[in-house]
Short mmCIF file of N, CA and C in Angstrom, two decimals:
data_model
loop_
_atom_site.label_atom_id
_atom_site.label_comp_id
_atom_site.label_asym_id
_atom_site.label_seq_id
_atom_site.Cartn_x
_atom_site.Cartn_y
_atom_site.Cartn_z
N MET A 1 48.63 33.73 56.06
CA MET A 1 47.38 34.27 55.53
C MET A 1 47.37 34.18 54.00
N PHE A 2 48.54 34.46 53.39
CA PHE A 2 48.64 34.42 51.94
C PHE A 2 48.32 33.02 51.41
N TYR A 3 48.87 31.98 52.04
CA TYR A 3 48.65 30.62 51.58
C TYR A 3 47.19 30.19 51.74
N SER A 4 46.55 30.65 52.78
CA SER A 4 45.14 30.34 52.97
C SER A 4 44.27 30.97 51.88
N ILE A 5 44.54 32.22 51.58
CA ILE A 5 43.77 32.91 50.55
C ILE A 5 44.07 32.30 49.17
N TYR A 6 45.34 32.01 48.91
CA TYR A 6 45.76 31.40 47.64
C TYR A 6 45.08 30.04 47.44
N GLY A 7 45.09 29.20 48.48
CA GLY A 7 44.45 27.89 48.40
C GLY A 7 42.96 28.00 48.22
N THR A 8 42.34 28.94 48.90
CA THR A 8 40.89 29.14 48.79
C THR A 8 40.51 29.57 47.38
N ILE A 9 41.30 30.46 46.79
CA ILE A 9 41.02 30.93 45.43
C ILE A 9 41.14 29.78 44.43
N LEU A 10 42.18 28.95 44.59
CA LEU A 10 42.34 27.83 43.66
C LEU A 10 41.21 26.81 43.80
N VAL A 11 40.78 26.55 45.02
CA VAL A 11 39.67 25.63 45.24
C VAL A 11 38.37 26.21 44.68
N LEU A 12 38.16 27.49 44.83
CA LEU A 12 36.96 28.12 44.27
C LEU A 12 36.96 28.08 42.74
N ILE A 13 38.13 28.23 42.13
CA ILE A 13 38.22 28.08 40.67
C ILE A 13 37.84 26.65 40.27
N SER A 14 38.33 25.69 41.03
CA SER A 14 38.00 24.29 40.75
C SER A 14 36.50 24.04 40.89
N VAL A 15 35.90 24.59 41.91
CA VAL A 15 34.46 24.43 42.12
C VAL A 15 33.68 25.11 40.99
N ARG A 16 34.12 26.28 40.60
CA ARG A 16 33.44 27.01 39.52
C ARG A 16 33.54 26.23 38.20
N LEU A 17 34.67 25.60 37.97
CA LEU A 17 34.81 24.78 36.76
C LEU A 17 33.81 23.63 36.73
N THR A 18 33.54 23.02 37.88
CA THR A 18 32.59 21.91 37.90
C THR A 18 31.15 22.39 37.69
N MET A 19 30.91 23.66 37.84
CA MET A 19 29.59 24.19 37.50
C MET A 19 29.46 24.33 35.98
N TRP A 20 30.59 24.47 35.28
CA TRP A 20 30.57 24.54 33.81
C TRP A 20 30.50 23.13 33.21
N GLY A 21 31.39 22.26 33.66
CA GLY A 21 31.41 20.88 33.21
C GLY A 21 30.86 19.98 34.29
N THR A 22 29.56 19.87 34.36
CA THR A 22 28.92 19.19 35.49
C THR A 22 29.21 17.70 35.55
N GLY A 23 29.65 17.10 34.46
CA GLY A 23 29.96 15.68 34.48
C GLY A 23 31.22 15.34 35.25
N ALA A 24 32.00 16.35 35.63
CA ALA A 24 33.25 16.11 36.34
C ALA A 24 33.09 16.09 37.85
N MET A 25 31.88 16.27 38.36
CA MET A 25 31.68 16.24 39.80
C MET A 25 31.88 14.82 40.33
N GLY A 26 32.49 14.71 41.46
CA GLY A 26 32.74 13.39 42.06
C GLY A 26 33.97 12.74 41.47
N SER A 27 34.19 11.49 41.83
CA SER A 27 35.40 10.82 41.37
C SER A 27 35.27 10.37 39.92
N GLY A 28 34.10 9.96 39.49
CA GLY A 28 33.89 9.53 38.12
C GLY A 28 33.86 8.04 37.93
N VAL A 29 34.27 7.27 38.93
CA VAL A 29 34.31 5.82 38.78
C VAL A 29 32.90 5.25 38.63
N ALA A 30 31.97 5.71 39.42
CA ALA A 30 30.60 5.21 39.33
C ALA A 30 29.98 5.53 37.96
N GLU A 31 30.27 6.72 37.44
CA GLU A 31 29.75 7.09 36.14
C GLU A 31 30.36 6.22 35.03
N VAL A 32 31.65 5.96 35.14
CA VAL A 32 32.31 5.12 34.14
C VAL A 32 31.75 3.70 34.18
N ILE A 33 31.55 3.16 35.37
CA ILE A 33 30.96 1.83 35.49
C ILE A 33 29.57 1.81 34.86
N GLY A 34 28.79 2.85 35.11
CA GLY A 34 27.46 2.93 34.53
C GLY A 34 27.48 3.02 33.02
N VAL A 35 28.37 3.84 32.47
CA VAL A 35 28.44 4.00 31.02
C VAL A 35 28.89 2.70 30.37
N VAL A 36 29.86 2.02 30.94
CA VAL A 36 30.33 0.75 30.38
C VAL A 36 29.22 -0.30 30.41
N ASN A 37 28.39 -0.25 31.42
CA ASN A 37 27.30 -1.22 31.54
C ASN A 37 26.02 -0.78 30.84
N GLY A 38 26.06 0.30 30.06
CA GLY A 38 24.94 0.67 29.22
C GLY A 38 24.04 1.77 29.72
N ILE A 39 24.33 2.36 30.85
CA ILE A 39 23.52 3.46 31.36
C ILE A 39 23.98 4.75 30.69
N VAL A 40 23.04 5.58 30.27
CA VAL A 40 23.38 6.80 29.56
C VAL A 40 23.45 7.95 30.56
N TYR A 41 24.68 8.44 30.77
CA TYR A 41 24.91 9.67 31.53
C TYR A 41 25.32 10.72 30.52
N PRO A 42 24.47 11.70 30.23
CA PRO A 42 24.77 12.61 29.12
C PRO A 42 26.04 13.43 29.30
N ASP A 43 26.41 13.78 30.50
CA ASP A 43 27.57 14.63 30.70
C ASP A 43 28.79 13.90 31.25
N ALA A 44 28.72 12.60 31.41
CA ALA A 44 29.85 11.88 32.01
C ALA A 44 31.02 11.75 31.07
N ILE A 45 30.76 11.58 29.78
CA ILE A 45 31.82 11.39 28.80
C ILE A 45 31.66 12.44 27.71
N ASN A 46 32.38 13.54 27.82
CA ASN A 46 32.44 14.54 26.77
C ASN A 46 33.65 15.46 26.98
N VAL A 47 33.86 16.38 26.06
CA VAL A 47 35.05 17.23 26.10
C VAL A 47 35.01 18.19 27.29
N LYS A 48 33.85 18.74 27.59
CA LYS A 48 33.75 19.66 28.73
C LYS A 48 34.11 18.95 30.03
N THR A 49 33.68 17.71 30.16
CA THR A 49 34.00 16.94 31.36
C THR A 49 35.50 16.67 31.43
N LEU A 50 36.11 16.34 30.32
CA LEU A 50 37.55 16.08 30.29
C LEU A 50 38.35 17.31 30.70
N ILE A 51 38.04 18.45 30.11
CA ILE A 51 38.75 19.69 30.43
C ILE A 51 38.54 20.06 31.89
N THR A 52 37.29 19.96 32.34
CA THR A 52 36.98 20.30 33.73
C THR A 52 37.68 19.38 34.70
N LYS A 53 37.70 18.09 34.40
CA LYS A 53 38.31 17.11 35.31
C LYS A 53 39.82 17.36 35.42
N VAL A 54 40.48 17.57 34.29
CA VAL A 54 41.94 17.77 34.32
C VAL A 54 42.30 19.05 35.07
N ILE A 55 41.72 20.16 34.67
CA ILE A 55 42.07 21.44 35.28
C ILE A 55 41.55 21.53 36.71
N GLY A 56 40.34 21.04 36.93
CA GLY A 56 39.75 21.11 38.27
C GLY A 56 40.51 20.29 39.29
N VAL A 57 40.96 19.09 38.91
CA VAL A 57 41.72 18.26 39.85
C VAL A 57 43.07 18.90 40.16
N VAL A 58 43.71 19.48 39.15
CA VAL A 58 44.99 20.15 39.39
C VAL A 58 44.80 21.31 40.37
N PHE A 59 43.80 22.15 40.13
CA PHE A 59 43.56 23.28 41.03
C PHE A 59 43.16 22.82 42.43
N ALA A 60 42.38 21.76 42.52
CA ALA A 60 41.96 21.27 43.83
C ALA A 60 43.15 20.74 44.62
N VAL A 61 44.05 20.01 43.96
CA VAL A 61 45.23 19.48 44.66
C VAL A 61 46.17 20.61 45.06
N VAL A 62 46.42 21.54 44.14
CA VAL A 62 47.30 22.67 44.45
C VAL A 62 46.69 23.54 45.54
N GLY A 63 45.36 23.62 45.57
CA GLY A 63 44.68 24.40 46.60
C GLY A 63 44.68 23.75 47.97
N GLY A 64 45.12 22.50 48.06
CA GLY A 64 45.25 21.86 49.36
C GLY A 64 44.20 20.82 49.67
N LEU A 65 43.30 20.50 48.74
CA LEU A 65 42.31 19.47 49.01
C LEU A 65 42.93 18.08 48.84
N ALA A 66 42.44 17.13 49.62
CA ALA A 66 42.90 15.75 49.51
C ALA A 66 42.05 15.05 48.46
N VAL A 67 42.58 14.99 47.24
CA VAL A 67 41.86 14.38 46.12
C VAL A 67 42.57 13.08 45.78
N GLY A 68 41.82 11.99 45.75
CA GLY A 68 42.41 10.71 45.35
C GLY A 68 42.75 10.74 43.87
N LYS A 69 43.74 9.94 43.49
CA LYS A 69 44.16 9.99 42.10
C LYS A 69 43.53 8.92 41.23
N GLU A 70 43.07 7.82 41.81
CA GLU A 70 42.57 6.73 40.97
C GLU A 70 41.23 7.07 40.31
N GLY A 71 40.33 7.71 41.01
CA GLY A 71 39.03 8.07 40.44
C GLY A 71 39.15 9.07 39.30
N PRO A 72 39.80 10.21 39.54
CA PRO A 72 39.96 11.17 38.43
C PRO A 72 40.74 10.61 37.25
N LEU A 73 41.78 9.82 37.49
CA LEU A 73 42.53 9.26 36.37
C LEU A 73 41.70 8.24 35.59
N ALA A 74 40.86 7.49 36.27
CA ALA A 74 39.97 6.56 35.57
C ALA A 74 38.98 7.33 34.71
N HIS A 75 38.44 8.42 35.23
CA HIS A 75 37.47 9.22 34.48
C HIS A 75 38.15 9.91 33.29
N ILE A 76 39.34 10.44 33.50
CA ILE A 76 40.09 11.07 32.41
C ILE A 76 40.43 10.03 31.34
N GLY A 77 40.87 8.85 31.76
CA GLY A 77 41.17 7.79 30.81
C GLY A 77 39.94 7.35 30.03
N ALA A 78 38.80 7.29 30.68
CA ALA A 78 37.57 6.91 29.99
C ALA A 78 37.19 7.96 28.95
N ASN A 79 37.36 9.23 29.27
CA ASN A 79 37.06 10.28 28.31
C ASN A 79 38.02 10.24 27.13
N LEU A 80 39.30 9.98 27.39
CA LEU A 80 40.26 9.87 26.29
C LEU A 80 40.00 8.62 25.46
N GLY A 81 39.61 7.52 26.09
CA GLY A 81 39.26 6.32 25.35
C GLY A 81 38.06 6.55 24.44
N SER A 82 37.11 7.31 24.91
CA SER A 82 35.95 7.63 24.08
C SER A 82 36.34 8.53 22.92
N ALA A 83 37.30 9.41 23.12
CA ALA A 83 37.73 10.33 22.07
C ALA A 83 38.46 9.62 20.93
N VAL A 84 39.06 8.47 21.21
CA VAL A 84 39.79 7.73 20.19
C VAL A 84 38.86 7.32 19.05
N VAL A 85 37.62 7.04 19.35
CA VAL A 85 36.66 6.61 18.34
C VAL A 85 36.46 7.69 17.28
N TYR A 86 36.65 8.94 17.63
CA TYR A 86 36.37 10.04 16.72
C TYR A 86 37.58 10.45 15.88
N LEU A 87 38.65 9.69 15.92
CA LEU A 87 39.75 9.92 15.00
C LEU A 87 39.29 9.55 13.59
N PRO A 88 39.73 10.29 12.59
CA PRO A 88 39.22 10.04 11.23
C PRO A 88 39.48 8.62 10.71
N GLU A 89 40.59 8.01 11.08
CA GLU A 89 40.91 6.68 10.59
C GLU A 89 40.07 5.58 11.24
N LEU A 90 39.41 5.89 12.35
CA LEU A 90 38.69 4.87 13.11
C LEU A 90 37.17 5.03 13.02
N GLN A 91 36.68 5.49 11.89
CA GLN A 91 35.24 5.67 11.73
C GLN A 91 34.48 4.36 11.84
N PHE A 92 35.11 3.25 11.47
CA PHE A 92 34.44 1.96 11.51
C PHE A 92 34.17 1.50 12.94
N MET A 93 34.78 2.14 13.94
CA MET A 93 34.59 1.74 15.34
C MET A 93 33.53 2.57 16.05
N ARG A 94 32.79 3.38 15.33
CA ARG A 94 31.81 4.27 15.96
C ARG A 94 30.49 3.56 16.21
N ASN A 95 30.56 2.46 16.93
CA ASN A 95 29.33 1.81 17.38
C ASN A 95 29.38 1.71 18.90
N ASN A 96 28.26 1.37 19.48
CA ASN A 96 28.13 1.40 20.94
C ASN A 96 29.07 0.42 21.64
N ILE A 97 29.23 -0.78 21.11
CA ILE A 97 30.07 -1.79 21.76
C ILE A 97 31.53 -1.36 21.75
N ASN A 98 32.05 -0.94 20.59
CA ASN A 98 33.44 -0.53 20.52
C ASN A 98 33.71 0.70 21.37
N LYS A 99 32.78 1.63 21.39
CA LYS A 99 32.95 2.83 22.21
C LYS A 99 33.01 2.47 23.69
N ARG A 100 32.12 1.59 24.12
CA ARG A 100 32.13 1.17 25.53
C ARG A 100 33.39 0.40 25.87
N GLN A 101 33.90 -0.40 24.92
CA GLN A 101 35.15 -1.12 25.16
C GLN A 101 36.32 -0.16 25.30
N LEU A 102 36.35 0.87 24.45
CA LEU A 102 37.44 1.86 24.56
C LEU A 102 37.32 2.70 25.82
N ILE A 103 36.11 2.98 26.25
CA ILE A 103 35.92 3.69 27.52
C ILE A 103 36.45 2.84 28.67
N ALA A 104 36.13 1.56 28.67
CA ALA A 104 36.62 0.66 29.72
C ALA A 104 38.14 0.52 29.67
N ALA A 105 38.71 0.42 28.47
CA ALA A 105 40.16 0.31 28.35
C ALA A 105 40.85 1.59 28.80
N GLY A 106 40.28 2.75 28.47
CA GLY A 106 40.86 4.02 28.91
C GLY A 106 40.79 4.18 30.42
N ALA A 107 39.68 3.80 31.01
CA ALA A 107 39.56 3.86 32.47
C ALA A 107 40.56 2.92 33.13
N SER A 108 40.75 1.75 32.55
CA SER A 108 41.71 0.79 33.10
C SER A 108 43.13 1.32 32.99
N ALA A 109 43.45 1.97 31.88
CA ALA A 109 44.78 2.57 31.73
C ALA A 109 45.00 3.68 32.77
N GLY A 110 43.95 4.46 33.04
CA GLY A 110 44.07 5.49 34.06
C GLY A 110 44.31 4.91 35.44
N VAL A 111 43.60 3.84 35.77
CA VAL A 111 43.80 3.19 37.08
C VAL A 111 45.19 2.58 37.16
N SER A 112 45.66 1.97 36.07
CA SER A 112 46.99 1.36 36.11
C SER A 112 48.07 2.43 36.25
N CYS A 113 47.86 3.61 35.69
CA CYS A 113 48.82 4.70 35.88
C CYS A 113 48.77 5.23 37.31
N ALA A 114 47.58 5.25 37.89
CA ALA A 114 47.46 5.73 39.27
C ALA A 114 48.24 4.86 40.24
N PHE A 115 48.19 3.56 40.02
CA PHE A 115 48.85 2.64 40.94
C PHE A 115 50.17 2.12 40.41
N GLY A 116 50.47 2.35 39.13
CA GLY A 116 51.68 1.80 38.54
C GLY A 116 51.61 0.30 38.37
N ALA A 117 50.40 -0.24 38.17
CA ALA A 117 50.20 -1.68 38.12
C ALA A 117 49.31 -2.05 36.93
N PRO A 118 49.89 -2.55 35.83
CA PRO A 118 49.08 -2.91 34.66
C PRO A 118 48.11 -4.06 34.92
N ILE A 119 48.50 -5.00 35.76
CA ILE A 119 47.58 -6.10 36.07
C ILE A 119 46.38 -5.58 36.85
N GLY A 120 46.62 -4.63 37.74
CA GLY A 120 45.52 -4.02 38.48
C GLY A 120 44.56 -3.29 37.56
N GLY A 121 45.08 -2.63 36.52
CA GLY A 121 44.21 -1.97 35.55
C GLY A 121 43.38 -2.97 34.77
N ALA A 122 44.00 -4.09 34.38
CA ALA A 122 43.26 -5.12 33.66
C ALA A 122 42.18 -5.74 34.55
N LEU A 123 42.49 -5.94 35.81
CA LEU A 123 41.47 -6.48 36.72
C LEU A 123 40.36 -5.46 36.97
N PHE A 124 40.70 -4.17 36.91
CA PHE A 124 39.68 -3.13 37.02
C PHE A 124 38.71 -3.23 35.84
N LEU A 125 39.23 -3.53 34.64
CA LEU A 125 38.36 -3.74 33.49
C LEU A 125 37.41 -4.90 33.75
N TYR A 126 37.93 -5.98 34.29
CA TYR A 126 37.09 -7.13 34.59
C TYR A 126 35.99 -6.75 35.57
N GLU A 127 36.35 -5.96 36.57
CA GLU A 127 35.36 -5.52 37.55
C GLU A 127 34.33 -4.58 36.91
N LEU A 128 34.79 -3.73 36.00
CA LEU A 128 33.89 -2.77 35.35
C LEU A 128 32.83 -3.45 34.51
N SER A 129 33.25 -4.39 33.67
CA SER A 129 32.36 -4.86 32.63
C SER A 129 32.03 -6.34 32.71
N ARG A 130 32.22 -6.94 33.84
CA ARG A 130 31.87 -8.35 34.01
C ARG A 130 30.35 -8.50 33.92
N GLY A 131 29.92 -9.47 33.16
CA GLY A 131 28.49 -9.75 33.09
C GLY A 131 27.74 -8.97 32.04
N ASN A 132 28.42 -8.31 31.14
CA ASN A 132 27.73 -7.65 30.04
C ASN A 132 28.42 -7.98 28.72
N PRO A 133 27.81 -7.68 27.60
CA PRO A 133 28.37 -8.10 26.30
C PRO A 133 29.69 -7.43 25.94
N VAL A 134 30.08 -6.38 26.65
CA VAL A 134 31.33 -5.67 26.34
C VAL A 134 32.53 -6.54 26.68
N TRP A 135 32.44 -7.31 27.74
CA TRP A 135 33.61 -8.03 28.25
C TRP A 135 33.88 -9.30 27.46
N THR A 136 35.12 -9.41 26.98
CA THR A 136 35.60 -10.63 26.33
C THR A 136 37.04 -10.86 26.76
N PHE A 137 37.51 -12.09 26.61
CA PHE A 137 38.91 -12.36 26.92
C PHE A 137 39.84 -11.62 25.96
N ASN A 138 39.41 -11.46 24.72
CA ASN A 138 40.20 -10.72 23.75
C ASN A 138 40.38 -9.27 24.21
N LEU A 139 39.31 -8.66 24.72
CA LEU A 139 39.39 -7.30 25.24
C LEU A 139 40.29 -7.23 26.46
N LEU A 140 40.26 -8.26 27.29
CA LEU A 140 41.10 -8.28 28.48
C LEU A 140 42.58 -8.23 28.10
N TRP A 141 43.00 -8.99 27.11
CA TRP A 141 44.40 -8.97 26.69
C TRP A 141 44.78 -7.65 26.04
N LYS A 142 43.88 -7.10 25.23
CA LYS A 142 44.15 -5.80 24.62
C LYS A 142 44.28 -4.72 25.69
N THR A 143 43.42 -4.78 26.68
CA THR A 143 43.47 -3.80 27.75
C THR A 143 44.73 -3.97 28.60
N PHE A 144 45.14 -5.20 28.83
CA PHE A 144 46.38 -5.42 29.56
C PHE A 144 47.56 -4.81 28.81
N PHE A 145 47.60 -4.98 27.49
CA PHE A 145 48.66 -4.36 26.69
C PHE A 145 48.57 -2.83 26.77
N THR A 146 47.34 -2.29 26.74
CA THR A 146 47.14 -0.85 26.87
C THR A 146 47.64 -0.35 28.22
N CYS A 147 47.33 -1.09 29.28
CA CYS A 147 47.77 -0.70 30.63
C CYS A 147 49.29 -0.76 30.74
N CYS A 148 49.90 -1.79 30.16
CA CYS A 148 51.37 -1.88 30.17
C CYS A 148 51.99 -0.70 29.43
N THR A 149 51.41 -0.35 28.29
CA THR A 149 51.91 0.80 27.52
C THR A 149 51.75 2.09 28.30
N ALA A 150 50.62 2.26 28.97
CA ALA A 150 50.37 3.47 29.74
C ALA A 150 51.35 3.60 30.91
N VAL A 151 51.58 2.51 31.62
CA VAL A 151 52.52 2.55 32.76
C VAL A 151 53.94 2.78 32.26
N PHE A 152 54.32 2.14 31.15
CA PHE A 152 55.65 2.36 30.59
C PHE A 152 55.83 3.82 30.17
N THR A 153 54.82 4.38 29.50
CA THR A 153 54.89 5.78 29.06
C THR A 153 54.97 6.72 30.25
N MET A 154 54.19 6.45 31.28
CA MET A 154 54.23 7.28 32.48
C MET A 154 55.62 7.21 33.13
N GLY A 155 56.18 6.02 33.24
CA GLY A 155 57.51 5.88 33.81
C GLY A 155 58.58 6.54 32.97
N PHE A 156 58.45 6.44 31.65
CA PHE A 156 59.41 7.07 30.75
C PHE A 156 59.41 8.58 30.93
N PHE A 157 58.22 9.21 30.88
CA PHE A 157 58.15 10.65 31.04
C PHE A 157 58.51 11.09 32.44
N ASP A 158 58.23 10.27 33.44
CA ASP A 158 58.64 10.60 34.79
C ASP A 158 60.16 10.64 34.89
N ASN A 159 60.84 9.70 34.26
CA ASN A 159 62.31 9.69 34.28
C ASN A 159 62.88 10.82 33.45
N VAL A 160 62.27 11.14 32.31
CA VAL A 160 62.75 12.22 31.46
C VAL A 160 62.60 13.56 32.17
N LEU A 161 61.45 13.78 32.80
CA LEU A 161 61.19 15.05 33.45
C LEU A 161 62.01 15.25 34.72
N HIS A 162 62.32 14.17 35.41
CA HIS A 162 63.09 14.28 36.65
C HIS A 162 64.56 14.01 36.44
N GLY A 163 64.96 13.70 35.22
CA GLY A 163 66.37 13.55 34.91
C GLY A 163 67.05 12.36 35.54
N GLU A 164 66.35 11.29 35.79
CA GLU A 164 66.96 10.12 36.41
C GLU A 164 67.40 9.12 35.37
#
C-alpha cells in the first residue's frame, strides 16, 4: 500500500509540474521538429519547460510510469542547445538560423545519449532538418562531433559514478 501511495504522489507531482511548464507535455520530439523547421511554439523551448521536463520525467519514472528516454532527452537537449546562444560570449549567434541549428544539435546530442550512438544522433539531425535552410553538411559534422562528445561525457560520468 505504501508503494502505491508513494508512486501516486510522485506521479501527481509530475503532472502538476506540467501544468506549470506546459511546454513539457508529451515527448517533445514533435515540438523540436517543428521549431527546427520554423514553426513557433511559444512554450516548447524555454527555461520553465526545461525545469519541468527534467524534474517531471524523474518523478514520473520514480513513480512507476513507463517513460521513454529518447523523447525527453531530445527535448532537454534542444532546450540546452537554445540556452547556449544566451551565453555572453556568443551574442553574435543570436539569430534565428544559428538558434535553430543549436536546437537541432542539442536534440541530436540528447538522442545520441539516449541510445549511446553518436551516428544515430547525427542521423536524427538529418531527419529533423532535412529540406530546410538550417541543414548543411558543415552542421552535420559539427553535430556528429557534439554527439561524440556527449556520449563520451555520459560514459565518463557513468564510469566515475559507478566506480568501474
